[in-house]
PDB file of C-alpha atoms in Angstrom:
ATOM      1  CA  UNK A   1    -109.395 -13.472 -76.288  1.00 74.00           C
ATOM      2  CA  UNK A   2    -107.836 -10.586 -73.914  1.00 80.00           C
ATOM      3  CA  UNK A   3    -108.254  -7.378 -75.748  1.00 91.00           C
ATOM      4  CA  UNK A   4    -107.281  -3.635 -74.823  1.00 95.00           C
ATOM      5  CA  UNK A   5    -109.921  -1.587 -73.612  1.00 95.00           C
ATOM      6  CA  UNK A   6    -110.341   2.406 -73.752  1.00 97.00           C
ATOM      7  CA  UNK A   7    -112.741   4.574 -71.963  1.00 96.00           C
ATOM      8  CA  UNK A   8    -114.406   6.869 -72.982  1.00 96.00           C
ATOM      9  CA  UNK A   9    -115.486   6.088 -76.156  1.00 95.00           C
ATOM     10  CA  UNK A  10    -115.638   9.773 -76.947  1.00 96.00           C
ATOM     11  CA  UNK A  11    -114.902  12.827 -75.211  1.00 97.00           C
ATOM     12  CA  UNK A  12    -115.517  16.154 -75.662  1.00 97.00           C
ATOM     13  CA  UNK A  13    -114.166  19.148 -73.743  1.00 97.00           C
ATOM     14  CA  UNK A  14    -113.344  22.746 -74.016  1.00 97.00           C
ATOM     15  CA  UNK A  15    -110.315  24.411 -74.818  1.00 97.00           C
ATOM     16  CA  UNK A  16    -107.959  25.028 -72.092  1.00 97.00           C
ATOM     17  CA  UNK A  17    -109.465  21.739 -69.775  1.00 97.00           C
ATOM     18  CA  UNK A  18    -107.530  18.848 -68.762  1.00 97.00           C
ATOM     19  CA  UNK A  19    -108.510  15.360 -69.778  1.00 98.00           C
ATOM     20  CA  UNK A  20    -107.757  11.917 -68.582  1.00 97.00           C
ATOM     21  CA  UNK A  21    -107.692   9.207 -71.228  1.00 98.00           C
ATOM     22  CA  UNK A  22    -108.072   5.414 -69.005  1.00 97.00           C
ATOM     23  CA  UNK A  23    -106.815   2.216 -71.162  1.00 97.00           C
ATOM     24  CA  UNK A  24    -106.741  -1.444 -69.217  1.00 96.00           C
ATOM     25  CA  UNK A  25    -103.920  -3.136 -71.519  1.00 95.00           C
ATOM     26  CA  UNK A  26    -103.861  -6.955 -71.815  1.00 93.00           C
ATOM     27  CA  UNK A  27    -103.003  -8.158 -68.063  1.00 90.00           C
ATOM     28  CA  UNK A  28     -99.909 -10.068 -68.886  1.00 88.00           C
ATOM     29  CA  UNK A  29     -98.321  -7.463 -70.744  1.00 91.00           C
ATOM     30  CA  UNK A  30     -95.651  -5.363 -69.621  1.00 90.00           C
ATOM     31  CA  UNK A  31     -94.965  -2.280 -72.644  1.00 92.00           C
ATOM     32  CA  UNK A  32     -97.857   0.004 -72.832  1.00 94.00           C
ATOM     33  CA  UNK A  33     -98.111   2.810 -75.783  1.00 96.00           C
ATOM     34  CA  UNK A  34    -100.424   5.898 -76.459  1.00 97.00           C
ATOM     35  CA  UNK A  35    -100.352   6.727 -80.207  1.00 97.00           C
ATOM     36  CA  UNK A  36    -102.768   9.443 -82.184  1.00 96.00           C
ATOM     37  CA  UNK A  37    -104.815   9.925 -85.327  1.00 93.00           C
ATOM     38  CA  UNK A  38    -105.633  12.709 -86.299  1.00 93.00           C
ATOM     39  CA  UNK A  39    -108.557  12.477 -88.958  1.00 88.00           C
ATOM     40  CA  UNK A  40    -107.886  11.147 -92.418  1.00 84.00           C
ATOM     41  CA  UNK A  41    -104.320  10.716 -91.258  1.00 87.00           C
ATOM     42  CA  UNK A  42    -101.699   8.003 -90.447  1.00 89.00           C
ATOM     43  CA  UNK A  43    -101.418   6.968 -86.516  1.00 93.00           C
ATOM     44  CA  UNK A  44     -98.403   8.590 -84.902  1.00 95.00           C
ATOM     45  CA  UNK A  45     -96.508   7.241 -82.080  1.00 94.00           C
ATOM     46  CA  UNK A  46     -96.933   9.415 -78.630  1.00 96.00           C
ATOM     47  CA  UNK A  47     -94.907   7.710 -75.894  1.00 95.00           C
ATOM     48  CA  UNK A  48     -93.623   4.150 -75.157  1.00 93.00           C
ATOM     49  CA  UNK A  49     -93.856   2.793 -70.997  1.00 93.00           C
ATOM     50  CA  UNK A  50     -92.139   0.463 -69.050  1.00 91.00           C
ATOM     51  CA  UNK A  51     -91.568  -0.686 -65.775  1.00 88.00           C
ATOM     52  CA  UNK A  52     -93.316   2.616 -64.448  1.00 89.00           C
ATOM     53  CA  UNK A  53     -91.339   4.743 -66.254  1.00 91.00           C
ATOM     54  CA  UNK A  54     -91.593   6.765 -69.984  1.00 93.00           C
ATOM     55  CA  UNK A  55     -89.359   4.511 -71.905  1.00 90.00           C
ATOM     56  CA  UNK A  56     -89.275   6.938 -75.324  1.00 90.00           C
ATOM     57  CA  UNK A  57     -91.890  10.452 -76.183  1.00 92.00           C
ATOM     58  CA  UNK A  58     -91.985  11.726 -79.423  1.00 92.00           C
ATOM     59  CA  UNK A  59     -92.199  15.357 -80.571  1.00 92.00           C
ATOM     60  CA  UNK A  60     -95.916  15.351 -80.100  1.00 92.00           C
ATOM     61  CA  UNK A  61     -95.444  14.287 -76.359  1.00 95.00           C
ATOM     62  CA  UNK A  62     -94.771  17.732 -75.056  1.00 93.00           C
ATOM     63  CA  UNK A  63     -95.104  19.167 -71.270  1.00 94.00           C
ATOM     64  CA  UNK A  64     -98.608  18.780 -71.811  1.00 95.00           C
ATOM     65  CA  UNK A  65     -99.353  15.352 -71.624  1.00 97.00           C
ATOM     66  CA  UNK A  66     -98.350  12.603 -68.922  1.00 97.00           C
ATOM     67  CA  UNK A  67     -98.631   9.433 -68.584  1.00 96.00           C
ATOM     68  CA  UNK A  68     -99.378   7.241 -65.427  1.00 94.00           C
ATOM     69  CA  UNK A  69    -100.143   3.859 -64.379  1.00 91.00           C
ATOM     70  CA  UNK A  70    -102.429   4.353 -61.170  1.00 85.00           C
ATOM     71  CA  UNK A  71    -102.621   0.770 -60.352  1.00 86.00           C
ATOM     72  CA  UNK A  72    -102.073  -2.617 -61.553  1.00 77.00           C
ATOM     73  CA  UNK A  73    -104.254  -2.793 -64.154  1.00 86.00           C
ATOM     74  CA  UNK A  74    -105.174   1.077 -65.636  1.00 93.00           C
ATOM     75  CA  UNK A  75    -102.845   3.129 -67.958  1.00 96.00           C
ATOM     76  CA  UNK A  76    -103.942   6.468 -68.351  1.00 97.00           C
ATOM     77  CA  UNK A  77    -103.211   9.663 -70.829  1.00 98.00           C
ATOM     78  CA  UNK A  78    -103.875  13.095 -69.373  1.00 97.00           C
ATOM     79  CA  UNK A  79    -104.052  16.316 -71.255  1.00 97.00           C
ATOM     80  CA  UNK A  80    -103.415  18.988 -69.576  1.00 95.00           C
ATOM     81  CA  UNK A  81    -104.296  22.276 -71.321  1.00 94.00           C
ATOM     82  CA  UNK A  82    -106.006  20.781 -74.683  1.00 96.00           C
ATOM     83  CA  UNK A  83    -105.379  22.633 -77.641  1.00 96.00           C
ATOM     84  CA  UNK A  84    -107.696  22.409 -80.679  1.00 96.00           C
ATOM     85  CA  UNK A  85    -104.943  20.693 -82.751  1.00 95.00           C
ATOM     86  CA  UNK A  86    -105.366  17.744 -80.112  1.00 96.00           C
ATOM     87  CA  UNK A  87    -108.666  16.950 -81.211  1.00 97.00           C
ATOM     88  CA  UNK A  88    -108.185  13.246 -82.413  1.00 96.00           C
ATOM     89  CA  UNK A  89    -108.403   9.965 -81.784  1.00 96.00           C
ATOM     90  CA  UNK A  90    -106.319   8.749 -78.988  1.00 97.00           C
ATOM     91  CA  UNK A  91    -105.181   4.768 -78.788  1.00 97.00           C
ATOM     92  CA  UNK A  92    -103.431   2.862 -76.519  1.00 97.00           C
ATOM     93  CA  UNK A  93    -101.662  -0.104 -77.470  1.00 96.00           C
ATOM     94  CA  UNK A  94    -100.022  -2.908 -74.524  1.00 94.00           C
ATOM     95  CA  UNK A  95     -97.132  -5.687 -75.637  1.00 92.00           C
ATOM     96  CA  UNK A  96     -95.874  -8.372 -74.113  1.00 89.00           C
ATOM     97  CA  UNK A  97     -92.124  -8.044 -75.046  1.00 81.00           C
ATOM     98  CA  UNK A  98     -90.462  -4.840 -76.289  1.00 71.00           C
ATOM     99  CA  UNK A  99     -89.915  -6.204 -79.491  1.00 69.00           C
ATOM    100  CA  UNK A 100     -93.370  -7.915 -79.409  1.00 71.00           C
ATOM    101  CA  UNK A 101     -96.862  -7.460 -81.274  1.00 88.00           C
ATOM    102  CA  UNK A 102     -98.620  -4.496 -80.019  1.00 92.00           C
ATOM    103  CA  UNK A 103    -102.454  -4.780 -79.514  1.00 93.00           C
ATOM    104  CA  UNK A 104    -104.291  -1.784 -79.996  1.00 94.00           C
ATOM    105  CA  UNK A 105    -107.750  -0.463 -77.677  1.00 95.00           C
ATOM    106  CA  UNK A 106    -110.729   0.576 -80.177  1.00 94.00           C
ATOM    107  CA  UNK A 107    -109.552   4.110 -79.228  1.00 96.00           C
ATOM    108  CA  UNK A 108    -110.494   7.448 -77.752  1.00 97.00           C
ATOM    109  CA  UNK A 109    -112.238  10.131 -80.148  1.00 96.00           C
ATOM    110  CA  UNK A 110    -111.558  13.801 -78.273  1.00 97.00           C
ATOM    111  CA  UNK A 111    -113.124  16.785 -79.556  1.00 97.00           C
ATOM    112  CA  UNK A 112    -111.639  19.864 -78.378  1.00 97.00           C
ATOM    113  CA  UNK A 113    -114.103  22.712 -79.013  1.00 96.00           C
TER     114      UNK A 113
ATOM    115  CA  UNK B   1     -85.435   7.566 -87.298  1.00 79.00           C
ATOM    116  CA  UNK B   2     -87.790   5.056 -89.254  1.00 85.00           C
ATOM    117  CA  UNK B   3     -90.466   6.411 -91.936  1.00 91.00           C
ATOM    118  CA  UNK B   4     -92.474   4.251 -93.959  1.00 96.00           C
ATOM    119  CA  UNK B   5     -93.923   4.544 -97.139  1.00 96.00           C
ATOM    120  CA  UNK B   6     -97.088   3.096 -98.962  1.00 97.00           C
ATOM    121  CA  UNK B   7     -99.220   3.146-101.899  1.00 96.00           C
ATOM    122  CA  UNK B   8    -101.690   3.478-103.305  1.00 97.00           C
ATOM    123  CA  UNK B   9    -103.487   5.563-100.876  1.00 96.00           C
ATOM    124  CA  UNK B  10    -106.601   3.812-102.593  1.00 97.00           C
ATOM    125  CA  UNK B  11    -107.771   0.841-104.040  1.00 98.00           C
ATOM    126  CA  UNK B  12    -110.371  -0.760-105.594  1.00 97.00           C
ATOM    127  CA  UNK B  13    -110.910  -4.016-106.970  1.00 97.00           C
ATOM    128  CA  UNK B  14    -113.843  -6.895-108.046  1.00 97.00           C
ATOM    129  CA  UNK B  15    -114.634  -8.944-105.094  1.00 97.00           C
ATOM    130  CA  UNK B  16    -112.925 -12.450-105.745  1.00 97.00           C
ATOM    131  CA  UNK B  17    -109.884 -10.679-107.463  1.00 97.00           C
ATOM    132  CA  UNK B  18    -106.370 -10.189-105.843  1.00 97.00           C
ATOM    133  CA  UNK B  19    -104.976  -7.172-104.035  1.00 98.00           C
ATOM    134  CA  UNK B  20    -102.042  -5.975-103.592  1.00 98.00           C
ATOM    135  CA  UNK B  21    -100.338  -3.018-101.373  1.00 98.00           C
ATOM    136  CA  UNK B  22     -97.200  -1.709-100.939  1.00 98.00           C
ATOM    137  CA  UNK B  23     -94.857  -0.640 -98.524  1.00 98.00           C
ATOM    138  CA  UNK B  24     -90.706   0.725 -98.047  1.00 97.00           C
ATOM    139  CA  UNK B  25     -89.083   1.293 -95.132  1.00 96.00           C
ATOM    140  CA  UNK B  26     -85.834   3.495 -94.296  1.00 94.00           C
ATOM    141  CA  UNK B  27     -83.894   1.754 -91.429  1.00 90.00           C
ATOM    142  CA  UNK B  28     -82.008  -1.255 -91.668  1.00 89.00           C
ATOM    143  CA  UNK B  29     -81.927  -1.919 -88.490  1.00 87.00           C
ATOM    144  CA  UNK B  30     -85.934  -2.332 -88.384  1.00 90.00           C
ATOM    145  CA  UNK B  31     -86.783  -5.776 -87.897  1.00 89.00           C
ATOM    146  CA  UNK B  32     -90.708  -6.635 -87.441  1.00 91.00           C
ATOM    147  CA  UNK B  33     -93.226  -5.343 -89.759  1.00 94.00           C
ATOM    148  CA  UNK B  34     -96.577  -5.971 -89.094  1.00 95.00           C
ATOM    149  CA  UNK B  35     -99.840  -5.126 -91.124  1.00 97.00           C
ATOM    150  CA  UNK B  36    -103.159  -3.611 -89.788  1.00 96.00           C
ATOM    151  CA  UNK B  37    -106.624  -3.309 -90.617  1.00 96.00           C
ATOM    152  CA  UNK B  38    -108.864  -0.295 -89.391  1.00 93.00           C
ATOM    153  CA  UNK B  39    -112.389  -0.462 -90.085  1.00 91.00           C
ATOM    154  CA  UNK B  40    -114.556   3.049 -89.340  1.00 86.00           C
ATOM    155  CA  UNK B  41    -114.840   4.117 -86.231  1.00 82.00           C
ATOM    156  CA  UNK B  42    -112.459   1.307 -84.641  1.00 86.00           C
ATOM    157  CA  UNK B  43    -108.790   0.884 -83.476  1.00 89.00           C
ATOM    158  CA  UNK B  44    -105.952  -0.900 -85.558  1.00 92.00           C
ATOM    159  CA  UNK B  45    -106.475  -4.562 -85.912  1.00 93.00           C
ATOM    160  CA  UNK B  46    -103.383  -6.703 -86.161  1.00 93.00           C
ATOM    161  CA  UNK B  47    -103.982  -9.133 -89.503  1.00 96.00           C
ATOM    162  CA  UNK B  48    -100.368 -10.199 -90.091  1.00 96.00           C
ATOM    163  CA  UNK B  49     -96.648  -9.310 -88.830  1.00 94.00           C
ATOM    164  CA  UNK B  50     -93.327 -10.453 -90.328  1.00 94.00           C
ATOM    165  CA  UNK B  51     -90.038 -10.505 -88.840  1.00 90.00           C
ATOM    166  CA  UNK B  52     -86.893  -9.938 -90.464  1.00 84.00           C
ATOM    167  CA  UNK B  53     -85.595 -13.424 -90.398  1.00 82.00           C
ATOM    168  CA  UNK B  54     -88.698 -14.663 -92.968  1.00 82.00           C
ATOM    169  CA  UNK B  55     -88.931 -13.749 -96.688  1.00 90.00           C
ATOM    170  CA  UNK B  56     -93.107 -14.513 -96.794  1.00 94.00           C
ATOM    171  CA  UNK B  57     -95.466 -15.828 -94.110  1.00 94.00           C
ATOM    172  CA  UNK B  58     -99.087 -16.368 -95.358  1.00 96.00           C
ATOM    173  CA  UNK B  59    -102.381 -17.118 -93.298  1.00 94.00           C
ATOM    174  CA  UNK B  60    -105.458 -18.178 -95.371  1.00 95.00           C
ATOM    175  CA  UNK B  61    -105.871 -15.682 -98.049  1.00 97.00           C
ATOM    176  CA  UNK B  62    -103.301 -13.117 -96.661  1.00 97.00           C
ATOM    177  CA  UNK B  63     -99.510 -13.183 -97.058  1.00 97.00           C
ATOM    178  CA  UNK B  64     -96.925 -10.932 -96.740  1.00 97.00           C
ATOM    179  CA  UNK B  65     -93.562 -10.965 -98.515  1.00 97.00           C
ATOM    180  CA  UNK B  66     -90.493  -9.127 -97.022  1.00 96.00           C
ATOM    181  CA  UNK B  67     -87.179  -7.973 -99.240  1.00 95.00           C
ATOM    182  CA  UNK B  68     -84.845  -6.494 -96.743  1.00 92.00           C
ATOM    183  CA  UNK B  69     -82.241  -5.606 -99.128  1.00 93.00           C
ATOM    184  CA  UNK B  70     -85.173  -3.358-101.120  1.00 94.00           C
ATOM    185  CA  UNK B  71     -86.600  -2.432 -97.735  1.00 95.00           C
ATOM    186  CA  UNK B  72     -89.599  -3.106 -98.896  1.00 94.00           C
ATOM    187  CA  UNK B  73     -92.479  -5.325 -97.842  1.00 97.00           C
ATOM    188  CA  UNK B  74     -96.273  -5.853 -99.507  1.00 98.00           C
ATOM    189  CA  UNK B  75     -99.516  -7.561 -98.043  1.00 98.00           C
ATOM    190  CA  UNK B  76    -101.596  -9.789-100.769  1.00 98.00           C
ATOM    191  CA  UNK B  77    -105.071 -10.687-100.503  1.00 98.00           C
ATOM    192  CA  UNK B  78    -106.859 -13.173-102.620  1.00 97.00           C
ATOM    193  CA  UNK B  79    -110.184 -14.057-103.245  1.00 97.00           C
ATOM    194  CA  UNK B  80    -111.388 -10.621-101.751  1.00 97.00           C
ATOM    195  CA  UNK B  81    -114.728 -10.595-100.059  1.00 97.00           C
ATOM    196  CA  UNK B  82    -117.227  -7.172 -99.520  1.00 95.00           C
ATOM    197  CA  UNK B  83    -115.855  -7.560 -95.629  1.00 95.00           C
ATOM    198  CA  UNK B  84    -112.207  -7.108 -96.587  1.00 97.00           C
ATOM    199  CA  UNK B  85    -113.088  -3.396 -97.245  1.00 97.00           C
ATOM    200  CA  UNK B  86    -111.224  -1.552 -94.578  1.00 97.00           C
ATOM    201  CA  UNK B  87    -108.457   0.849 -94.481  1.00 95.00           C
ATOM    202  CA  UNK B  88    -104.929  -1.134 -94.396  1.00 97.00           C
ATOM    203  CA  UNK B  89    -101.712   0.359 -92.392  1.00 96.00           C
ATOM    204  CA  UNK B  90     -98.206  -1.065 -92.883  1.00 97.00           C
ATOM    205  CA  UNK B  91     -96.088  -0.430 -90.341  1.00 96.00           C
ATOM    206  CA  UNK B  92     -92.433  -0.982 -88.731  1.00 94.00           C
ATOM    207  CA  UNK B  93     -90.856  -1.017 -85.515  1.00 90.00           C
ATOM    208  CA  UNK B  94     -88.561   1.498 -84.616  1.00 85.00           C
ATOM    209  CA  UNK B  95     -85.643  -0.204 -82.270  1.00 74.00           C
ATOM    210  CA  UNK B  96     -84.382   3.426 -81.313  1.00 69.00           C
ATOM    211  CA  UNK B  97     -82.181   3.607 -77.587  1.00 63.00           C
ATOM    212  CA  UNK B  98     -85.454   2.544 -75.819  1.00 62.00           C
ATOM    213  CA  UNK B  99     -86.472  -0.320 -74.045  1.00 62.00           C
ATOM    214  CA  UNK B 100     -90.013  -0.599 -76.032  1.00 67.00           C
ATOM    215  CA  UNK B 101     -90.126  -0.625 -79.609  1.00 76.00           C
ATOM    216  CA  UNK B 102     -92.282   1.818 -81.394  1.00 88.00           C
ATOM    217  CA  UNK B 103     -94.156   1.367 -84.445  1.00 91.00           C
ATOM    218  CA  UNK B 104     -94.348   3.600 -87.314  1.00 93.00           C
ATOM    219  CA  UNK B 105     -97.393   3.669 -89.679  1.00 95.00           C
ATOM    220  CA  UNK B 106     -97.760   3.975 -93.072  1.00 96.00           C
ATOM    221  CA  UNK B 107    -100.234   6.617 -94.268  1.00 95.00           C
ATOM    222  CA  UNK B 108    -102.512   4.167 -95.444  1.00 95.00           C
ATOM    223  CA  UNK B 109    -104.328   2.326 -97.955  1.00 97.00           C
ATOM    224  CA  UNK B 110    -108.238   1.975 -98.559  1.00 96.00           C
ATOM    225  CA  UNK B 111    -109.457  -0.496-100.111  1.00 98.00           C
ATOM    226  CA  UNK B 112    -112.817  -1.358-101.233  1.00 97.00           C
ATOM    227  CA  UNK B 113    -114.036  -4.784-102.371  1.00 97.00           C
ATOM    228  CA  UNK B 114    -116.648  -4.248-105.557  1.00 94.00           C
ATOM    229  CA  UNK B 115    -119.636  -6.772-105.427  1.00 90.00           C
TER     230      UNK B 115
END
């Protein structure tokens, strides 16, 4: 069964580094998602992409982070400055439709000393 | 925008019993709700979604009833087993002015199965 995938597994970096989170979402999909969880906590929505372009960011999504899709197939998260409140764990989800189920990658844990 | 609520934050129950969680949601105009499972260390796993135009929609031992007049929707599991012990996240989509729906979580409910 297609699946999401997320590399790395876990990162760790220092305050005040950039950091590139890579996700391959499902090949046929089209709607591609970052969302964060921040320990013990509920997953929050981070931005929403489609057809190259940031289709909605939330609050979160500040001038910070970006977003890109590099080539056909990667989807990728980049931190620019990392604060210690990013320290979390970073998902990206891919859907076929906009309105469709979203599949979730097994995630990105970033530690932000 | 959407928020979604759900209790209890924890739950425990004798393996073989029922369970039963909880969720509201605030917009109307919210129209897929699906239901994860998280289990440590790994990302959201989709176990059941309902859409707006069903009441209930079951699969095996899992169902999930909708009441869009209450805005509220629950997940039931019978006949629990040890490896239904996970953390649970309802959740709704957003529709917003985008082109790609967003979901919003619940906080979460954990639930352990007792041998």
């Amino acid at each position: 069964e297609p699946e999401v995938t997320q590399t790395p597994s876990h990162q760790v970096t220092q305050m005040g580094q950039e950091v590139i989170l890579r996700c391959v979402p499902i090949s046929n999909h089209l709607y591609f998602y970052w969302y964060r969880q921040i320990l013990g906590q509920k997953v929050e929505f981070l931005v929403s992409f489609y057809n190259n372009e940031i289709s909605e960011k939330s609050e979160i999504f500040d001038d910070q982070f970006s977003v890109e899709r590099p080539d056909g197939s990667n989807f990728t998260l980049k931190i620019r400055s990392t604060k210690l409140e990013d320290s979390a764990m970073y998902f990206c989800a891919s859907s076929e439709e906009a309105t469709d189920t979203q599949y979730f990658g097994p995630g990105t844990r970033l530690t932000v000393l | 925008g959407e928020n979604v609520e759900q209790h209890p934050s924890t739950l425990s129950v004798q393996e073989g019993d029922s369970a039963v969680i909880k969720c509201t949601y605030s917009d109307s105009a919210s129209n897929y709700f699906p239901w994860y499972k998280q289990e440590l260390g790994k990302g959201p796993q989709l176990i059941i979604d309902i859409r707006s135009n069903v009441g209930e929609k079951k699969d095996q031992r899992i169902a999930v009833t909708l009441n869009k007049t209450a805005k509220h929707f629950s997940l039931h599991i019978t006949e629990t087993q040890p490896e239904d012990s996970a953390v649970y996240f309802c959740a709704a989509n957003d529709p917003g002015y985008s082109s790609a729906s967003k979901i919003i979580f619940g906080s979460g409910t954990r639930l352990s199965i007792r041998p």
